[in-house]
Amino acid sequence: MMKTFTLSLGLLSGLVALSLAQDTTTPNLASASADDKATIAQLTDVAPATVGDLNITNIVVTTVLSGIDFSSLGGDTATTAFEGMAQMADTSTTNATTDTGTSRKRAVANSGSIDVHAHAVFPWYGLLVPKTGGETTPQWSVESHLQFMASENISHTILSPSAPGANVFLGSQAATIALARLLNINLAVLSAFYPDKFSWYAVVPLPYTTAAIAEATFALDTLGATGLILYSNYEGLYLGDPVLAPFFTYLQSHSKKTVVFVHPTEPVLRQNNGTTFVDCNPTSYPSGIAESYFEMARTLQDMSWTLGVVNYTQITYVISNLGGGFTGIMDRMLKTIITSDPLLEPVYRTRFYWDSAGPTYPNQIQGVLGYGIPTSQFVFGTDYPFSTPAEASSNLQGITTDTNSQIVPAIPAILRSNAAGVFSF
């Protein structure tokens, strides 16, 4: 059942006209269908009208009139999400930023760590994805995340949706597009309420490249995303697949260099020309334990084998979990495509930034150092809340107590300044 709304369509038209008075690019509400007007009224009745300079009314109207169908998500998902955004206004302890939109600059504290790998698990999203990586999706709240940050001296976090991001309804283009937009709006609102604490990576509805380009443009240029999160595969297509090439070509042509966070997701077997999909975790163990590392190896090999990481020079990559299992196969791959060896290794040492999420120090890092990757390319990540506070604290201690002669002098940079440089904080 859809929830009833109290805002009359006549009053809605007046409010929307007022909010859009200075925006001549927004479609005219008068041309909207009755269903679209009802959806707009439903959502604007519960959503905050503005957050900082994010005009949520405008965003809702633009989204619905562009053909994005929130009803494809089922039930009251969109309404519940916008209600949650309004509730943030009641709990936020900071003033919403007035520097959102196309600006990505943040008033980040000049001390404390910067966490480049953490997740927002909005309650409405947790209902759609009750399990992640084969285990129960953890509960999350803004308040608990802020408490965790304070306990570990983390001054700023770059949030992203947990896997599978917008790809919950495999094979449904409409639902994937709608979920990407809803997640991005929610992340933008959260970041606007806590601009000194949170930035965010936007999700895109790949493998649908035209829609993904449109969503990336909207997220980066209108909502103020700091970068994009790309998952290891999209409906079974890994990131070097030629089907996805138009999206990377778009990023290459974007007016600003884009930071892309590469993160594992569930392996999926694509069948019947992309109409059916099979879970491909070959073991009974939760995929978050080991399969996620193999996913990182697969997609980074795919991106390397096709030379995408070489050719798309406008993209900087943050690599989850020190690349997972990638360094274990890197020599074998490079020696197989030996003519590309001189091209690939400089990318790994300059445009790849390897995050520490998980128990990656002091042992796993040795494999990355073995390839001559300098400590300037190492950044800090917690994977909270998928790493519990105790696990994240232990993983952080793995960095701060590492006795490697290369790591010790680089610890302050790993925890903060390397990331500050990547994101221009």
Short mmCIF file of C-alpha atoms in Angstrom, two decimals:
data_model
loop_
_atom_site.label_atom_id
_atom_site.label_comp_id
_atom_site.label_asym_id
_atom_site.label_seq_id
_atom_site.Cartn_x
_atom_site.Cartn_y
_atom_site.Cartn_z
CA MET A 1 0.00 0.00 0.00
CA MET A 2 1.24 3.46 -0.87
CA LYS A 3 1.09 5.91 2.00
CA THR A 4 -1.45 8.72 1.74
CA PHE A 5 -0.21 12.26 1.23
CA THR A 6 -1.65 15.50 2.46
CA LEU A 7 -0.19 18.00 0.00
CA SER A 8 -2.77 18.98 -2.61
CA LEU A 9 -1.69 18.94 -6.24
CA GLY A 10 -2.59 22.61 -6.57
CA LEU A 11 -0.44 23.58 -3.60
CA LEU A 12 2.30 21.30 -4.91
CA SER A 13 2.32 23.12 -8.24
CA GLY A 14 2.72 26.44 -6.45
CA LEU A 15 5.56 25.22 -4.25
CA VAL A 16 7.37 23.61 -7.13
CA ALA A 17 6.97 26.69 -9.29
CA LEU A 18 8.45 28.78 -6.49
CA SER A 19 11.35 26.40 -5.93
CA LEU A 20 12.13 26.21 -9.63
CA ALA A 21 11.69 29.88 -10.42
CA GLN A 22 15.39 30.36 -11.02
CA ASP A 23 15.93 27.03 -12.78
CA THR A 24 14.88 27.23 -16.41
CA THR A 25 16.27 23.77 -17.19
CA THR A 26 13.72 21.89 -15.11
CA PRO A 27 10.79 20.34 -17.02
CA ASN A 28 7.47 22.09 -16.60
CA LEU A 29 5.29 20.35 -14.04
CA ALA A 30 2.22 21.31 -16.07
CA SER A 31 3.21 18.75 -18.69
CA ALA A 32 3.51 15.93 -16.16
CA SER A 33 1.13 13.01 -16.17
CA ALA A 34 -1.31 12.52 -13.33
CA ASP A 35 0.75 9.59 -12.05
CA ASP A 36 3.93 11.66 -12.06
CA LYS A 37 2.20 14.50 -10.23
CA ALA A 38 0.94 12.05 -7.62
CA THR A 39 4.43 10.59 -7.15
CA ILE A 40 5.94 14.06 -6.82
CA ALA A 41 3.32 15.04 -4.27
CA GLN A 42 3.85 11.80 -2.35
CA LEU A 43 7.60 12.33 -2.05
CA THR A 44 7.78 16.09 -1.56
CA ASP A 45 5.22 15.81 1.21
CA VAL A 46 7.68 13.81 3.34
CA ALA A 47 11.07 14.96 2.07
CA PRO A 48 12.98 18.00 3.37
CA ALA A 49 12.43 20.86 0.93
CA THR A 50 16.05 21.96 0.99
CA VAL A 51 19.28 20.92 2.69
CA GLY A 52 21.90 23.61 2.39
CA ASP A 53 21.76 24.51 -1.28
CA LEU A 54 20.43 21.09 -2.28
CA ASN A 55 16.88 21.80 -3.46
CA ILE A 56 15.28 18.45 -2.73
CA THR A 57 11.94 19.48 -4.24
CA ASN A 58 13.72 20.36 -7.46
CA ILE A 59 15.65 17.08 -7.39
CA VAL A 60 12.46 15.04 -6.90
CA VAL A 61 10.68 16.82 -9.75
CA THR A 62 13.65 16.50 -12.10
CA THR A 63 14.02 12.82 -11.23
CA VAL A 64 10.39 11.85 -11.73
CA LEU A 65 9.93 13.89 -14.91
CA SER A 66 13.09 12.38 -16.39
CA GLY A 67 11.35 9.02 -16.34
CA ILE A 68 13.04 7.47 -13.31
CA ASP A 69 10.43 5.17 -11.80
CA PHE A 70 10.69 4.84 -8.03
CA SER A 71 7.68 2.50 -8.01
CA SER A 72 9.91 -0.12 -9.67
CA LEU A 73 11.57 -0.56 -6.26
CA GLY A 74 8.33 -1.86 -4.81
CA GLY A 75 6.33 -0.92 -1.74
CA ASP A 76 7.09 2.33 0.05
CA THR A 77 10.85 2.22 -0.50
CA ALA A 78 11.20 5.73 -1.92
CA THR A 79 8.77 7.29 0.56
CA THR A 80 10.56 5.64 3.48
CA ALA A 81 13.91 6.85 2.17
CA PHE A 82 12.76 10.47 1.91
CA GLU A 83 11.17 10.26 5.35
CA GLY A 84 14.55 9.17 6.69
CA MET A 85 16.20 12.16 5.04
CA ALA A 86 13.74 14.47 6.78
CA GLN A 87 14.50 12.81 10.11
CA MET A 88 18.19 13.63 9.66
CA ALA A 89 17.25 17.25 10.13
CA ASP A 90 16.06 16.41 13.64
CA THR A 91 19.27 14.60 14.64
CA SER A 92 21.94 16.60 12.81
CA THR A 93 24.17 18.54 15.19
CA THR A 94 25.78 20.66 12.46
CA ASN A 95 24.47 23.18 10.01
CA ALA A 96 23.93 21.87 6.52
CA THR A 97 26.55 23.03 4.10
CA THR A 98 25.91 25.91 1.76
CA ASP A 99 28.69 24.71 -0.53
CA THR A 100 27.27 21.66 -2.26
CA GLY A 101 26.20 21.35 -5.87
CA THR A 102 29.09 21.35 -8.30
CA SER A 103 31.67 22.11 -5.60
CA ARG A 104 33.37 19.12 -3.99
CA LYS A 105 35.50 21.07 -1.53
CA ARG A 106 34.91 20.17 2.10
CA ALA A 107 35.84 21.96 5.30
CA VAL A 108 37.76 18.93 6.56
CA ALA A 109 39.54 19.17 9.91
CA ASN A 110 43.31 19.52 9.59
CA SER A 111 43.99 16.62 11.94
CA GLY A 112 42.73 13.09 12.41
CA SER A 113 42.57 10.23 9.92
CA ILE A 114 40.66 10.19 6.63
CA ASP A 115 38.70 6.99 6.02
CA VAL A 116 38.30 6.35 2.29
CA HIS A 117 36.41 3.05 2.65
CA ALA A 118 33.28 2.96 4.79
CA HIS A 119 29.63 2.39 4.08
CA ALA A 120 26.26 3.95 4.80
CA VAL A 121 23.60 1.27 5.21
CA PHE A 122 20.37 3.23 5.28
CA PRO A 123 17.57 1.32 7.07
CA TRP A 124 15.41 1.27 3.95
CA TYR A 125 18.32 -0.21 1.96
CA GLY A 126 18.93 -2.86 4.59
CA LEU A 127 15.37 -4.07 4.02
CA LEU A 128 16.15 -4.54 0.32
CA VAL A 129 19.48 -6.27 1.04
CA PRO A 130 19.11 -8.32 4.25
CA LYS A 131 22.36 -10.19 3.52
CA THR A 132 25.66 -8.85 2.22
CA GLY A 133 28.59 -11.08 1.32
CA GLY A 134 26.66 -14.07 2.62
CA GLU A 135 26.15 -12.61 6.09
CA THR A 136 23.46 -10.50 7.74
CA THR A 137 23.72 -6.89 6.64
CA PRO A 138 24.81 -4.90 9.70
CA GLN A 139 22.66 -2.21 11.23
CA TRP A 140 23.97 1.31 10.76
CA SER A 141 23.10 4.83 11.85
CA VAL A 142 24.68 8.25 11.50
CA GLU A 143 25.05 8.48 15.26
CA SER A 144 26.84 5.14 15.62
CA HIS A 145 29.16 6.01 12.75
CA LEU A 146 30.08 9.34 14.30
CA GLN A 147 30.78 7.60 17.61
CA PHE A 148 33.02 5.10 15.84
CA MET A 149 34.90 7.90 14.08
CA ALA A 150 35.48 9.71 17.36
CA SER A 151 36.76 6.54 19.04
CA GLU A 152 39.40 6.01 16.32
CA ASN A 153 40.34 9.67 15.76
CA ILE A 154 38.86 9.68 12.25
CA SER A 155 38.05 13.24 11.25
CA HIS A 156 36.47 12.59 7.85
CA THR A 157 34.93 9.62 6.03
CA ILE A 158 34.06 9.05 2.38
CA LEU A 159 30.91 6.96 2.40
CA SER A 160 29.52 4.63 -0.22
CA PRO A 161 26.67 2.15 -0.41
CA SER A 162 27.65 -1.39 0.44
CA ALA A 163 27.62 -4.05 -2.27
CA PRO A 164 25.66 -4.67 -4.42
CA GLY A 165 24.94 -0.94 -4.61
CA ALA A 166 22.15 -0.28 -7.09
CA ASN A 167 22.30 -3.80 -8.52
CA VAL A 168 19.75 -5.44 -6.26
CA PHE A 169 17.19 -6.26 -8.97
CA LEU A 170 19.37 -8.06 -11.50
CA GLY A 171 18.11 -7.69 -15.05
CA SER A 172 15.76 -4.80 -14.24
CA GLN A 173 17.04 -1.62 -15.84
CA ALA A 174 14.24 0.51 -14.39
CA ALA A 175 14.82 -0.62 -10.81
CA THR A 176 18.61 -0.33 -11.09
CA ILE A 177 18.33 3.24 -12.36
CA ALA A 178 15.81 4.18 -9.66
CA LEU A 179 17.85 2.65 -6.86
CA ALA A 180 21.02 4.41 -7.98
CA ARG A 181 19.25 7.78 -7.92
CA LEU A 182 17.65 7.14 -4.52
CA LEU A 183 20.95 6.09 -2.96
CA ASN A 184 22.75 9.10 -4.40
CA ILE A 185 20.15 11.57 -3.18
CA ASN A 186 20.29 10.04 0.30
CA LEU A 187 24.09 10.18 0.38
CA ALA A 188 24.07 13.79 -0.83
CA VAL A 189 21.60 14.78 1.88
CA LEU A 190 23.61 13.02 4.60
CA SER A 191 26.80 14.70 3.45
CA ALA A 192 25.08 18.07 3.33
CA PHE A 193 23.94 17.69 6.94
CA TYR A 194 27.46 16.69 8.06
CA PRO A 195 29.80 18.40 5.58
CA ASP A 196 32.83 18.35 7.85
CA LYS A 197 32.41 14.63 8.60
CA PHE A 198 31.21 12.95 5.41
CA SER A 199 31.84 13.00 1.69
CA TRP A 200 30.51 10.30 -0.62
CA TYR A 201 31.04 8.13 -3.68
CA ALA A 202 28.08 7.90 -6.06
CA VAL A 203 26.73 4.65 -7.47
CA VAL A 204 25.83 4.26 -11.14
CA PRO A 205 23.35 1.88 -12.82
CA LEU A 206 25.79 -0.17 -14.87
CA PRO A 207 25.71 -2.26 -17.03
CA TYR A 208 23.24 0.20 -18.58
CA THR A 209 25.87 2.59 -19.88
CA THR A 210 23.65 5.41 -21.16
CA ALA A 211 21.82 5.59 -17.84
CA ALA A 212 25.10 5.26 -15.93
CA ILE A 213 26.57 8.23 -17.79
CA ALA A 214 23.48 10.31 -17.00
CA GLU A 215 23.60 9.33 -13.33
CA ALA A 216 27.31 10.02 -12.99
CA THR A 217 26.82 13.45 -14.54
CA PHE A 218 23.96 14.24 -12.15
CA ALA A 219 25.80 12.93 -9.09
CA LEU A 220 29.12 14.64 -9.82
CA ASP A 221 27.87 17.93 -11.23
CA THR A 222 24.59 18.50 -9.36
CA LEU A 223 24.62 16.45 -6.15
CA GLY A 224 28.31 17.06 -5.36
CA ALA A 225 29.69 13.53 -5.17
CA THR A 226 33.40 13.30 -4.36
CA GLY A 227 33.86 10.35 -6.72
CA LEU A 228 32.21 7.17 -7.96
CA ILE A 229 32.12 3.64 -6.58
CA LEU A 230 32.35 0.86 -9.14
CA TYR A 231 31.77 -2.73 -8.08
CA SER A 232 33.90 -5.60 -9.34
CA ASN A 233 31.21 -6.84 -11.72
CA TYR A 234 27.86 -5.69 -13.04
CA GLU A 235 25.48 -8.55 -13.77
CA GLY A 236 28.52 -10.72 -14.48
CA LEU A 237 30.42 -8.16 -16.60
CA TYR A 238 33.80 -7.21 -15.16
CA LEU A 239 35.17 -3.68 -15.43
CA GLY A 240 37.30 -4.34 -18.50
CA ASP A 241 34.36 -5.67 -20.51
CA PRO A 242 33.85 -3.81 -23.82
CA VAL A 243 30.14 -3.41 -23.01
CA LEU A 244 31.16 -0.96 -20.27
CA ALA A 245 33.71 0.93 -22.39
CA PRO A 246 31.35 3.84 -23.27
CA PHE A 247 31.08 4.65 -19.58
CA PHE A 248 34.84 4.82 -19.11
CA THR A 249 35.13 6.89 -22.28
CA TYR A 250 32.70 9.34 -20.70
CA LEU A 251 34.81 9.55 -17.54
CA GLN A 252 37.88 10.17 -19.68
CA SER A 253 36.11 13.13 -21.30
CA HIS A 254 34.69 14.58 -18.07
CA SER A 255 35.84 18.11 -17.33
CA LYS A 256 37.44 17.05 -14.04
CA LYS A 257 39.54 14.03 -13.19
CA THR A 258 37.35 11.43 -11.50
CA VAL A 259 38.21 9.32 -8.47
CA VAL A 260 36.81 5.80 -8.87
CA PHE A 261 36.62 3.50 -5.85
CA VAL A 262 36.80 -0.17 -6.95
CA HIS A 263 34.99 -2.47 -4.50
CA PRO A 264 34.16 -6.19 -4.57
CA THR A 265 30.66 -7.56 -4.93
CA GLU A 266 29.11 -11.01 -5.33
CA PRO A 267 30.28 -13.07 -8.32
CA VAL A 268 27.43 -13.65 -10.76
CA LEU A 269 27.11 -15.95 -13.78
CA ARG A 270 25.27 -14.26 -16.64
CA GLN A 271 23.04 -16.62 -18.64
CA ASN A 272 20.50 -16.51 -21.48
CA ASN A 273 21.79 -13.25 -22.92
CA GLY A 274 21.60 -11.46 -19.60
CA THR A 275 18.07 -12.48 -18.67
CA THR A 276 18.99 -14.85 -15.84
CA PHE A 277 21.77 -14.77 -13.26
CA VAL A 278 23.28 -17.38 -10.95
CA ASP A 279 25.17 -16.79 -7.71
CA CYS A 280 28.71 -18.00 -8.40
CA ASN A 281 30.30 -18.27 -4.96
CA PRO A 282 31.70 -21.81 -5.35
CA THR A 283 32.03 -22.54 -1.63
CA SER A 284 29.75 -22.63 1.37
CA TYR A 285 31.71 -19.85 3.07
CA PRO A 286 30.38 -16.28 3.07
CA SER A 287 31.84 -14.49 0.05
CA GLY A 288 33.04 -11.63 2.23
CA ILE A 289 35.66 -13.93 3.79
CA ALA A 290 37.63 -14.87 0.67
CA GLU A 291 35.61 -14.60 -2.54
CA SER A 292 35.69 -10.81 -2.34
CA TYR A 293 39.48 -10.97 -2.69
CA PHE A 294 39.14 -13.14 -5.81
CA GLU A 295 36.61 -10.67 -7.21
CA MET A 296 39.13 -7.86 -6.85
CA ALA A 297 41.75 -9.99 -8.62
CA ARG A 298 39.35 -10.76 -11.48
CA THR A 299 38.25 -7.22 -12.13
CA LEU A 300 41.69 -5.61 -11.75
CA GLN A 301 43.12 -8.21 -14.12
CA ASP A 302 40.28 -7.49 -16.56
CA MET A 303 40.91 -3.73 -16.39
CA SER A 304 44.63 -4.33 -16.87
CA TRP A 305 44.36 -6.94 -19.62
CA THR A 306 42.25 -4.60 -21.76
CA LEU A 307 44.59 -1.67 -20.92
CA GLY A 308 41.64 0.37 -19.67
CA VAL A 309 43.66 1.57 -16.69
CA VAL A 310 46.36 2.76 -19.11
CA ASN A 311 44.12 4.43 -21.68
CA TYR A 312 41.71 6.26 -19.35
CA THR A 313 44.27 8.67 -17.92
CA GLN A 314 41.68 11.01 -16.36
CA ILE A 315 40.69 8.38 -13.80
CA THR A 316 42.35 7.91 -10.41
CA TYR A 317 41.52 4.64 -8.64
CA VAL A 318 41.11 3.81 -4.97
CA ILE A 319 41.61 0.05 -4.73
CA SER A 320 39.75 -1.80 -1.98
CA ASN A 321 41.56 -4.07 0.50
CA LEU A 322 45.04 -3.50 -0.99
CA GLY A 323 43.74 -5.08 -4.19
CA GLY A 324 42.52 -8.29 -2.57
CA GLY A 325 44.15 -11.21 -4.35
CA PHE A 326 45.44 -9.14 -7.26
CA THR A 327 49.08 -8.91 -6.23
CA GLY A 328 49.13 -12.71 -5.97
CA ILE A 329 48.51 -13.02 -9.72
CA MET A 330 50.13 -9.80 -10.91
CA ASP A 331 53.46 -11.31 -12.00
CA ARG A 332 51.72 -14.15 -13.84
CA MET A 333 49.49 -11.66 -15.65
CA LEU A 334 52.28 -9.23 -16.53
CA LYS A 335 54.49 -11.99 -17.89
CA THR A 336 51.60 -13.27 -20.01
CA ILE A 337 51.02 -9.86 -21.60
CA ILE A 338 54.67 -8.92 -21.47
CA THR A 339 54.40 -6.20 -24.11
CA SER A 340 52.11 -4.27 -21.75
CA ASP A 341 54.28 -4.65 -18.67
CA PRO A 342 56.02 -1.26 -19.09
CA LEU A 343 52.62 0.43 -19.46
CA LEU A 344 50.78 -1.15 -16.55
CA GLU A 345 53.22 -1.02 -13.67
CA PRO A 346 53.53 2.80 -13.72
CA VAL A 347 49.73 3.01 -13.37
CA TYR A 348 49.80 0.79 -10.28
CA ARG A 349 52.44 3.11 -8.81
CA THR A 350 50.84 6.46 -9.65
CA ARG A 351 47.08 6.35 -10.33
CA PHE A 352 46.18 3.44 -8.02
CA TYR A 353 45.71 4.23 -4.32
CA TRP A 354 45.56 1.06 -2.26
CA ASP A 355 43.26 1.16 0.78
CA SER A 356 43.96 -0.67 4.02
CA ALA A 357 40.45 -1.96 4.80
CA GLY A 358 40.57 -5.33 6.54
CA PRO A 359 43.48 -7.08 8.27
CA THR A 360 45.97 -5.95 5.61
CA TYR A 361 48.90 -4.73 7.75
CA PRO A 362 51.60 -5.81 8.51
CA ASN A 363 51.51 -8.91 6.27
CA GLN A 364 49.42 -8.39 3.13
CA ILE A 365 51.05 -5.00 2.53
CA GLN A 366 54.36 -6.80 1.90
CA GLY A 367 53.01 -8.14 -1.38
CA VAL A 368 52.16 -4.63 -2.56
CA LEU A 369 55.51 -3.22 -1.49
CA GLY A 370 57.17 -6.05 -3.41
CA TYR A 371 56.03 -4.47 -6.67
CA GLY A 372 57.78 -1.22 -5.91
CA ILE A 373 54.57 0.64 -5.16
CA PRO A 374 55.57 3.67 -3.07
CA THR A 375 53.99 4.49 0.28
CA SER A 376 52.57 7.68 -1.27
CA GLN A 377 49.93 5.38 -2.81
CA PHE A 378 48.64 3.87 0.45
CA VAL A 379 45.44 5.18 2.06
CA PHE A 380 43.40 4.27 5.12
CA GLY A 381 40.05 2.49 5.11
CA THR A 382 37.98 0.78 7.80
CA ASP A 383 35.09 -0.95 5.95
CA TYR A 384 32.83 0.11 8.84
CA PRO A 385 30.20 -1.19 9.66
CA PHE A 386 31.14 -4.44 7.87
CA SER A 387 34.21 -4.40 10.06
CA THR A 388 33.01 -4.06 13.63
CA PRO A 389 34.51 -1.30 15.78
CA ALA A 390 36.75 -3.89 17.46
CA GLU A 391 37.91 -5.32 14.13
CA ALA A 392 38.51 -1.89 12.64
CA SER A 393 40.49 -0.84 15.71
CA SER A 394 42.64 -3.97 15.47
CA ASN A 395 43.22 -3.35 11.77
CA LEU A 396 44.26 0.24 12.49
CA GLN A 397 46.73 -1.02 15.09
CA GLY A 398 48.17 -3.24 12.38
CA ILE A 399 49.19 -0.05 10.58
CA THR A 400 50.35 1.98 13.56
CA THR A 401 52.47 -0.85 14.99
CA ASP A 402 53.97 -2.00 11.67
CA THR A 403 57.75 -2.08 12.02
CA ASN A 404 58.57 -2.18 8.30
CA SER A 405 61.20 0.47 7.58
CA GLN A 406 59.20 1.81 4.62
CA ILE A 407 55.89 1.94 6.50
CA VAL A 408 56.96 3.51 9.81
CA PRO A 409 57.82 6.99 8.46
CA ALA A 410 54.80 6.89 6.14
CA ILE A 411 52.14 6.17 8.78
CA PRO A 412 50.90 9.81 9.07
CA ALA A 413 50.60 10.00 5.29
CA ILE A 414 48.80 6.66 5.07
CA LEU A 415 46.28 7.72 7.69
CA ARG A 416 45.65 11.20 6.33
CA SER A 417 47.73 13.24 3.91
CA ASN A 418 47.80 10.80 1.00
CA ALA A 419 43.99 10.79 0.91
CA ALA A 420 43.82 14.55 1.44
CA GLY A 421 45.87 14.91 -1.72
CA VAL A 422 43.74 12.50 -3.75
CA PHE A 423 40.50 14.25 -2.85
CA SER A 424 41.87 17.81 -2.63
CA PHE A 425 40.74 18.20 0.98
#
